[in-house]
Amino acid sequence: MMNADMDAVEAENRVELEEKTRLINQVLELQHTLEDLSARVDAVKEENLKLKSENQVLGQYIENLMSASSVFQTTDTKSKRK
């Protein structure tokens, strides 16, 4: 092969290698981003479960308070009118 042809092949190989390196770095960056997002989703799911549990406890507490309070008791208006 002639020297000019070899230089052209080397330049082409160098460009190809640079492109592959750029793509690999991009893939690695996307993998890290995906890992971060996945960890965030897991944290949000965990927080959501915790809040649901707390809401159930608060709901039961409010229900108990309402049932214990005379303000929220039903009244029988028909018997009072007689």
Tab-separated table of N, CA and C in Angstrom:
chain	number	residue	atom	x	y	z
A	1	MET	N	0.844	-1.182	0.000
A	1	MET	CA	0.000	0.000	0.000
A	1	MET	C	0.880	1.233	0.000
A	2	MET	N	0.345	2.246	-0.569
A	2	MET	CA	1.103	3.486	-0.623
A	2	MET	C	0.985	4.216	0.709
A	3	ASN	N	1.914	5.079	0.960
A	3	ASN	CA	1.961	5.825	2.215
A	3	ASN	C	0.698	6.660	2.424
A	4	ALA	N	0.186	7.286	1.368
A	4	ALA	CA	-1.022	8.121	1.460
A	4	ALA	C	-2.230	7.256	1.815
A	5	ASP	N	-2.295	6.059	1.234
A	5	ASP	CA	-3.408	5.142	1.535
A	5	ASP	C	-3.355	4.694	2.990
A	6	MET	N	-2.158	4.417	3.467
A	6	MET	CA	-2.005	4.002	4.867
A	6	MET	C	-2.405	5.124	5.807
A	7	ASP	N	-2.035	6.348	5.476
A	7	ASP	CA	-2.413	7.505	6.296
A	7	ASP	C	-3.927	7.673	6.315
A	8	ALA	N	-4.570	7.456	5.190
A	8	ALA	CA	-6.023	7.588	5.101
A	8	ALA	C	-6.705	6.506	5.943
A	9	VAL	N	-6.177	5.292	5.892
A	9	VAL	CA	-6.739	4.195	6.675
A	9	VAL	C	-6.541	4.467	8.160
A	10	GLU	N	-5.382	4.937	8.536
A	10	GLU	CA	-5.106	5.264	9.931
A	10	GLU	C	-6.019	6.388	10.418
A	11	ALA	N	-6.226	7.395	9.596
A	11	ALA	CA	-7.104	8.512	9.964
A	11	ALA	C	-8.543	8.003	10.130
A	12	GLU	N	-8.960	7.130	9.226
A	12	GLU	CA	-10.303	6.562	9.305
A	12	GLU	C	-10.460	5.712	10.570
A	13	ASN	N	-9.425	4.928	10.872
A	13	ASN	CA	-9.452	4.110	12.092
A	13	ASN	C	-9.494	4.985	13.349
A	14	ARG	N	-8.750	6.073	13.319
A	14	ARG	CA	-8.713	6.985	14.448
A	14	ARG	C	-10.091	7.628	14.655
A	15	VAL	N	-10.719	8.043	13.568
A	15	VAL	CA	-12.061	8.638	13.652
A	15	VAL	C	-13.061	7.607	14.178
A	16	GLU	N	-12.947	6.386	13.685
A	16	GLU	CA	-13.826	5.301	14.133
A	16	GLU	C	-13.635	5.027	15.624
A	17	LEU	N	-12.373	4.989	16.049
A	17	LEU	CA	-12.069	4.748	17.464
A	17	LEU	C	-12.614	5.878	18.346
A	18	GLU	N	-12.453	7.123	17.895
A	18	GLU	CA	-12.978	8.264	18.640
A	18	GLU	C	-14.503	8.182	18.747
A	19	GLU	N	-15.160	7.794	17.659
A	19	GLU	CA	-16.615	7.658	17.659
A	19	GLU	C	-17.059	6.550	18.611
A	20	LYS	N	-16.361	5.421	18.584
A	20	LYS	CA	-16.678	4.318	19.492
A	20	LYS	C	-16.485	4.747	20.950
A	21	THR	N	-15.402	5.451	21.219
A	21	THR	CA	-15.123	5.934	22.573
A	21	THR	C	-16.211	6.887	23.030
A	22	ARG	N	-16.619	7.797	22.135
A	22	ARG	CA	-17.686	8.747	22.465
A	22	ARG	C	-18.989	8.003	22.768
A	23	LEU	N	-19.321	7.005	21.953
A	23	LEU	CA	-20.547	6.232	22.166
A	23	LEU	C	-20.499	5.435	23.469
A	24	ILE	N	-19.352	4.855	23.761
A	24	ILE	CA	-19.197	4.094	25.010
A	24	ILE	C	-19.391	5.020	26.212
A	25	ASN	N	-18.780	6.199	26.149
A	25	ASN	CA	-18.933	7.159	27.244
A	25	ASN	C	-20.388	7.601	27.396
A	26	GLN	N	-21.057	7.769	26.267
A	26	GLN	CA	-22.467	8.164	26.304
A	26	GLN	C	-23.313	7.049	26.921
A	27	VAL	N	-23.046	5.815	26.547
A	27	VAL	CA	-23.775	4.677	27.112
A	27	VAL	C	-23.538	4.584	28.618
A	28	LEU	N	-22.293	4.754	29.040
A	28	LEU	CA	-21.984	4.703	30.474
A	28	LEU	C	-22.707	5.808	31.241
A	29	GLU	N	-22.741	6.996	30.655
A	29	GLU	CA	-23.434	8.114	31.290
A	29	GLU	C	-24.927	7.815	31.407
A	30	LEU	N	-25.507	7.254	30.362
A	30	LEU	CA	-26.927	6.896	30.395
A	30	LEU	C	-27.197	5.791	31.419
A	31	GLN	N	-26.279	4.854	31.555
A	31	GLN	CA	-26.432	3.793	32.553
A	31	GLN	C	-26.430	4.380	33.965
A	32	HIS	N	-25.532	5.322	34.202
A	32	HIS	CA	-25.473	5.967	35.521
A	32	HIS	C	-26.764	6.754	35.784
A	33	THR	N	-27.247	7.434	34.766
A	33	THR	CA	-28.489	8.184	34.906
A	33	THR	C	-29.644	7.239	35.219
A	34	LEU	N	-29.684	6.107	34.530
A	34	LEU	CA	-30.729	5.120	34.769
A	34	LEU	C	-30.646	4.557	36.189
A	35	GLU	N	-29.441	4.290	36.653
A	35	GLU	CA	-29.252	3.799	38.023
A	35	GLU	C	-29.743	4.835	39.038
A	36	ASP	N	-29.416	6.103	38.792
A	36	ASP	CA	-29.862	7.175	39.688
A	36	ASP	C	-31.385	7.278	39.703
A	37	LEU	N	-31.992	7.218	38.523
A	37	LEU	CA	-33.446	7.302	38.441
A	37	LEU	C	-34.109	6.102	39.105
A	38	SER	N	-33.532	4.942	38.918
A	38	SER	CA	-34.078	3.727	39.525
A	38	SER	C	-34.014	3.818	41.050
A	39	ALA	N	-32.912	4.311	41.571
A	39	ALA	CA	-32.774	4.480	43.019
A	39	ALA	C	-33.789	5.506	43.528
A	40	ARG	N	-34.004	6.557	42.773
A	40	ARG	CA	-34.978	7.588	43.164
A	40	ARG	C	-36.395	7.009	43.175
A	41	VAL	N	-36.724	6.201	42.171
A	41	VAL	CA	-38.045	5.561	42.113
A	41	VAL	C	-38.241	4.665	43.330
A	42	ASP	N	-37.222	3.897	43.675
A	42	ASP	CA	-37.311	3.029	44.854
A	42	ASP	C	-37.531	3.850	46.129
A	43	ALA	N	-36.833	4.957	46.244
A	43	ALA	CA	-36.980	5.815	47.427
A	43	ALA	C	-38.382	6.409	47.492
A	44	VAL	N	-38.907	6.821	46.349
A	44	VAL	CA	-40.247	7.405	46.309
A	44	VAL	C	-41.294	6.345	46.639
A	45	LYS	N	-41.109	5.123	46.129
A	45	LYS	CA	-42.035	4.035	46.452
A	45	LYS	C	-42.049	3.768	47.958
A	46	GLU	N	-40.878	3.735	48.547
A	46	GLU	CA	-40.758	3.493	49.989
A	46	GLU	C	-41.438	4.606	50.783
A	47	GLU	N	-41.202	5.852	50.385
A	47	GLU	CA	-41.829	6.995	51.051
A	47	GLU	C	-43.348	6.936	50.883
A	48	ASN	N	-43.807	6.549	49.709
A	48	ASN	CA	-45.240	6.434	49.446
A	48	ASN	C	-45.885	5.394	50.364
A	49	LEU	N	-45.244	4.252	50.522
A	49	LEU	CA	-45.775	3.224	51.415
A	49	LEU	C	-45.835	3.719	52.859
A	50	LYS	N	-44.793	4.424	53.268
A	50	LYS	CA	-44.750	4.976	54.627
A	50	LYS	C	-45.893	5.965	54.835
A	51	LEU	N	-46.106	6.847	53.870
A	51	LEU	CA	-47.166	7.849	53.988
A	51	LEU	C	-48.546	7.199	53.960
A	52	LYS	N	-48.722	6.157	53.146
A	52	LYS	CA	-50.003	5.446	53.125
A	52	LYS	C	-50.296	4.854	54.495
A	53	SER	N	-49.285	4.268	55.100
A	53	SER	CA	-49.445	3.679	56.421
A	53	SER	C	-49.803	4.748	57.451
A	54	GLU	N	-49.115	5.872	57.398
A	54	GLU	CA	-49.406	6.971	58.319
A	54	GLU	C	-50.821	7.500	58.107
A	55	ASN	N	-51.251	7.596	56.854
A	55	ASN	CA	-52.604	8.064	56.559
A	55	ASN	C	-53.657	7.114	57.114
A	56	GLN	N	-53.389	5.813	57.036
A	56	GLN	CA	-54.327	4.840	57.589
A	56	GLN	C	-54.441	5.011	59.104
A	57	VAL	N	-53.313	5.198	59.762
A	57	VAL	CA	-53.313	5.387	61.210
A	57	VAL	C	-54.078	6.667	61.563
A	58	LEU	N	-53.799	7.753	60.848
A	58	LEU	CA	-54.491	9.013	61.118
A	58	LEU	C	-55.989	8.899	60.820
A	59	GLY	N	-56.328	8.218	59.750
A	59	GLY	CA	-57.734	8.018	59.415
A	59	GLY	C	-58.462	7.257	60.507
A	60	GLN	N	-57.838	6.220	61.014
A	60	GLN	CA	-58.438	5.431	62.095
A	60	GLN	C	-58.554	6.277	63.364
A	61	TYR	N	-57.541	7.074	63.646
A	61	TYR	CA	-57.556	7.945	64.824
A	61	TYR	C	-58.707	8.944	64.736
A	62	ILE	N	-58.857	9.572	63.570
A	62	ILE	CA	-59.939	10.540	63.378
A	62	ILE	C	-61.298	9.853	63.498
A	63	GLU	N	-61.407	8.683	62.913
A	63	GLU	CA	-62.651	7.922	63.008
A	63	GLU	C	-62.988	7.606	64.460
A	64	ASN	N	-61.994	7.207	65.224
A	64	ASN	CA	-62.209	6.915	66.648
A	64	ASN	C	-62.621	8.166	67.423
A	65	LEU	N	-61.984	9.295	67.127
A	65	LEU	CA	-62.352	10.545	67.789
A	65	LEU	C	-63.781	10.939	67.463
A	66	MET	N	-64.147	10.794	66.195
A	66	MET	CA	-65.496	11.165	65.780
A	66	MET	C	-66.539	10.266	66.437
A	67	SER	N	-66.248	8.985	66.541
A	67	SER	CA	-67.224	8.073	67.146
A	67	SER	C	-67.327	8.295	68.656
A	68	ALA	N	-66.267	8.808	69.278
A	68	ALA	CA	-66.280	9.049	70.718
A	68	ALA	C	-66.901	10.399	71.068
A	69	SER	N	-67.003	11.299	70.097
A	69	SER	CA	-67.511	12.646	70.361
A	69	SER	C	-69.023	12.702	70.140
A	70	SER	N	-69.716	13.383	71.057
A	70	SER	CA	-71.166	13.507	70.921
A	70	SER	C	-71.549	14.446	69.776
A	71	VAL	N	-70.661	15.308	69.370
A	71	VAL	CA	-70.937	16.241	68.275
A	71	VAL	C	-71.222	15.484	66.986
A	72	PHE	N	-70.540	14.378	66.787
A	72	PHE	CA	-70.674	13.635	65.536
A	72	PHE	C	-71.657	12.470	65.633
A	73	GLN	N	-72.332	12.326	66.764
A	73	GLN	CA	-73.306	11.244	66.915
A	73	GLN	C	-74.567	11.595	66.146
A	74	THR	N	-75.205	10.583	65.565
A	74	THR	CA	-76.458	10.835	64.853
A	74	THR	C	-77.563	11.049	65.866
A	75	THR	N	-78.486	11.896	65.504
A	75	THR	CA	-79.622	12.161	66.390
A	75	THR	C	-80.887	11.659	65.745
A	76	ASP	N	-81.797	11.228	66.551
A	76	ASP	CA	-83.072	10.731	66.065
A	76	ASP	C	-84.095	11.854	66.245
A	77	THR	N	-84.336	12.624	65.193
A	77	THR	CA	-85.213	13.794	65.278
A	77	THR	C	-86.664	13.387	65.474
A	78	LYS	N	-87.079	12.251	65.002
A	78	LYS	CA	-88.479	11.812	65.149
A	78	LYS	C	-88.825	11.576	66.617
A	79	SER	N	-87.930	10.984	67.376
A	79	SER	CA	-88.229	10.704	68.774
A	79	SER	C	-88.246	11.982	69.615
A	80	LYS	N	-87.501	12.993	69.210
A	80	LYS	CA	-87.464	14.253	69.951
A	80	LYS	C	-88.738	15.061	69.728
A	81	ARG	N	-89.356	14.911	68.563
A	81	ARG	CA	-90.559	15.671	68.258
A	81	ARG	C	-91.795	15.152	69.000
A	82	LYS	N	-91.795	13.924	69.429
A	82	LYS	CA	-92.971	13.326	70.063
A	82	LYS	C	-93.231	13.864	71.406
